[in-house]
mmCIF file with all atom_site columns, C-alpha atoms in Angstrom:
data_model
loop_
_atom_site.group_PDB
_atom_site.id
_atom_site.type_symbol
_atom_site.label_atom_id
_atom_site.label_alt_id
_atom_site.label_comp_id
_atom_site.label_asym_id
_atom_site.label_entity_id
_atom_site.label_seq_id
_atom_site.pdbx_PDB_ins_code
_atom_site.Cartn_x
_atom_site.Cartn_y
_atom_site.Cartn_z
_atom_site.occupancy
_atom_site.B_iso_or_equiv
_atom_site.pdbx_formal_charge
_atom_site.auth_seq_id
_atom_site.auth_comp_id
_atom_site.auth_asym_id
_atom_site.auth_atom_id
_atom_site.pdbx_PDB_model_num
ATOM 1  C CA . UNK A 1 1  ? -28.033 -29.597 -29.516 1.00 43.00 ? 1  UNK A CA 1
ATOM 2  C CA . UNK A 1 2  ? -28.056 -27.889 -32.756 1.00 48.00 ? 2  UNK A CA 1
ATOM 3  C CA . UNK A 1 3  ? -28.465 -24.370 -32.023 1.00 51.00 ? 3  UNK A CA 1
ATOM 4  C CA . UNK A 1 4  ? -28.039 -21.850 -29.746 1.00 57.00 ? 4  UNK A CA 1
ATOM 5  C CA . UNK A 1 5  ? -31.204 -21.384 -27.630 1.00 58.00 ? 5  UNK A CA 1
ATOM 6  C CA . UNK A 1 6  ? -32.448 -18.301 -26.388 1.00 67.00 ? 6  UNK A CA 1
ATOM 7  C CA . UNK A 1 7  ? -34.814 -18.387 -23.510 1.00 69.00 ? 7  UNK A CA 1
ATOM 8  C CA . UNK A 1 8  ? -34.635 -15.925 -20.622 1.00 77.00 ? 8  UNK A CA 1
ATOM 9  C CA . UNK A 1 9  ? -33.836 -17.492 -16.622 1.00 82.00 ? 9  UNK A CA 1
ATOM 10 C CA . UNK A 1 10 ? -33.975 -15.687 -13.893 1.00 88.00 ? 10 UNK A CA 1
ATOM 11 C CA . UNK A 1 11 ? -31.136 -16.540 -11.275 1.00 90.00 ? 11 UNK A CA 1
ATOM 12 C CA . UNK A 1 12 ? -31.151 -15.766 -7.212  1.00 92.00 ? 12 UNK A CA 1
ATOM 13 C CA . UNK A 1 13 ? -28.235 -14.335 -5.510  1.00 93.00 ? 13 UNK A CA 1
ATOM 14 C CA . UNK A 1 14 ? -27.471 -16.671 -2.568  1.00 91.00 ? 14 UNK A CA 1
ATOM 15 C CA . UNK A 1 15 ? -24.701 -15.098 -1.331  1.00 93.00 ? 15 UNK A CA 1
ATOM 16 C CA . UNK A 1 16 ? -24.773 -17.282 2.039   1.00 94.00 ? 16 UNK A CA 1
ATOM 17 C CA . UNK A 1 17 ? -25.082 -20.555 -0.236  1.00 92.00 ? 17 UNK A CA 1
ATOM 18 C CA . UNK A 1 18 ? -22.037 -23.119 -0.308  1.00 94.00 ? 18 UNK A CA 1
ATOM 19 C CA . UNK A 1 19 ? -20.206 -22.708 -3.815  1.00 91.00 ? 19 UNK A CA 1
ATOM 20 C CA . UNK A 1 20 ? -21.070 -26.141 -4.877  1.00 94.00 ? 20 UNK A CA 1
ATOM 21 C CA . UNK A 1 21 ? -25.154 -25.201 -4.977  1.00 93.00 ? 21 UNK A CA 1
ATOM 22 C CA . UNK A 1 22 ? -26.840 -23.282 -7.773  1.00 90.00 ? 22 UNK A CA 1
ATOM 23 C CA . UNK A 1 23 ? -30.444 -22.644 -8.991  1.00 91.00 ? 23 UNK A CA 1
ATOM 24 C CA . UNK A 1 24 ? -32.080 -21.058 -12.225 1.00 86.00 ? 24 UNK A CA 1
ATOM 25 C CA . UNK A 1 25 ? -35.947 -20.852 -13.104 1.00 84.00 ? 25 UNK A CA 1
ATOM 26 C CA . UNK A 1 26 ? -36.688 -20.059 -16.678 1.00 77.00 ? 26 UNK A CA 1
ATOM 27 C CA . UNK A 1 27 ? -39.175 -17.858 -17.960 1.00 77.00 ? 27 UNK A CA 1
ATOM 28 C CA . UNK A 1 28 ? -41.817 -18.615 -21.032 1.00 69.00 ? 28 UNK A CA 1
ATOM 29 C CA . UNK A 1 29 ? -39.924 -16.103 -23.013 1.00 70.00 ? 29 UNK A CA 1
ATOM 30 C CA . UNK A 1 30 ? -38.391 -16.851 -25.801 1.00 62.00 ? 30 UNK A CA 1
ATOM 31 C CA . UNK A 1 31 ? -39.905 -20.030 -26.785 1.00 63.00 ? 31 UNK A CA 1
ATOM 32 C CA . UNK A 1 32 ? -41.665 -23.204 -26.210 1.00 64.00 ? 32 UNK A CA 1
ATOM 33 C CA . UNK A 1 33 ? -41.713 -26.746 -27.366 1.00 64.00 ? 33 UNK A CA 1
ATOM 34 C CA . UNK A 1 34 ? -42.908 -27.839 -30.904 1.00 65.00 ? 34 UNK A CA 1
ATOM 35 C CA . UNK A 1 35 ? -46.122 -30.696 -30.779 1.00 64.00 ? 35 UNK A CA 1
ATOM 36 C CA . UNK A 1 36 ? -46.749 -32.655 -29.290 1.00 65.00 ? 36 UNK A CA 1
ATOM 37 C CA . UNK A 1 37 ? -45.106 -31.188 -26.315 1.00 64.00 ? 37 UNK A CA 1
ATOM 38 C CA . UNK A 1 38 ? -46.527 -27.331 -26.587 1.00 61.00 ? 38 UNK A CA 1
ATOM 39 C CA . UNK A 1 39 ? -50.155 -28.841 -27.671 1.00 58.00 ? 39 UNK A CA 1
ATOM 40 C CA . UNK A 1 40 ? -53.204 -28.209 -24.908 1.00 57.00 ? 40 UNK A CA 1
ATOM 41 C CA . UNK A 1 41 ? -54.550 -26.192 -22.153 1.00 60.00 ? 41 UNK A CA 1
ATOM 42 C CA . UNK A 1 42 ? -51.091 -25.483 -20.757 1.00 55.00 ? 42 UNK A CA 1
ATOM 43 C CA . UNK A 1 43 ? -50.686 -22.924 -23.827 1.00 57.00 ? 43 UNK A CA 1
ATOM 44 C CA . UNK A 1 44 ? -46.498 -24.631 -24.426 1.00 61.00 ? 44 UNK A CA 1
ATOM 45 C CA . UNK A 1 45 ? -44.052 -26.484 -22.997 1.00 66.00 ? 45 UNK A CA 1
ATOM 46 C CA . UNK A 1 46 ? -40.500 -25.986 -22.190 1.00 63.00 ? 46 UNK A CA 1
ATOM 47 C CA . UNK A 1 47 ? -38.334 -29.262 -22.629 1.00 67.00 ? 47 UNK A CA 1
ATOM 48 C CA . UNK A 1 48 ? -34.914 -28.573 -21.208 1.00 68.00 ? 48 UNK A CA 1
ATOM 49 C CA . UNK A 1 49 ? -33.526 -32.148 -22.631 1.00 72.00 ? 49 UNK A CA 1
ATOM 50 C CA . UNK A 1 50 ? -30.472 -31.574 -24.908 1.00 75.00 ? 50 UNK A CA 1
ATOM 51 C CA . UNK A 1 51 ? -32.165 -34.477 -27.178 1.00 75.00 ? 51 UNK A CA 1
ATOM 52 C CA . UNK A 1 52 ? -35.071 -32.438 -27.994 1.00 67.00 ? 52 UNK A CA 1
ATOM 53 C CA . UNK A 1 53 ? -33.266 -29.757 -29.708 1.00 65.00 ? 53 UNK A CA 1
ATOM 54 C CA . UNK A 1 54 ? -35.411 -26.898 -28.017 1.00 59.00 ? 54 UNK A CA 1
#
C-alpha cells in the first residue's frame, strides 16, 4: 500500500473472548473504491485488498 488510509471501523469489546480472536466492521466513511469497483446501484465499494491501494 501506498498511503495511509483513513476509513472509520467500529470494534466490539468481547471481554469474555479468548485473546487469539478479534473482529472489526468498517463503516462507509471515509471512502470507497475507484471504478470499476464503486460503479452501480450499490452507491461504492470498499476493497480491503492491500493490492488495490484503497
Amino acid at each position: 500500500m501506498t498511503g495511509e488510509s483513513t476509513f472509520e471501523c467500529i470494534i466490539p469489546d468481547w471481554p469474555d473472548a479468548p485473546a487469539a480472536i478479534g473482529a472489526l466492521s468498517t463503516t462507509r466513511r471515509g471512502g470507497v473504491s475507484k471504478a470499476p469497483y464503486g460503479e452501480g446501484g450499490g452507491g461504492g465499494g470498499l476493497n480491503l485488498g492491500t493490492h488495490v491501494g484503497d
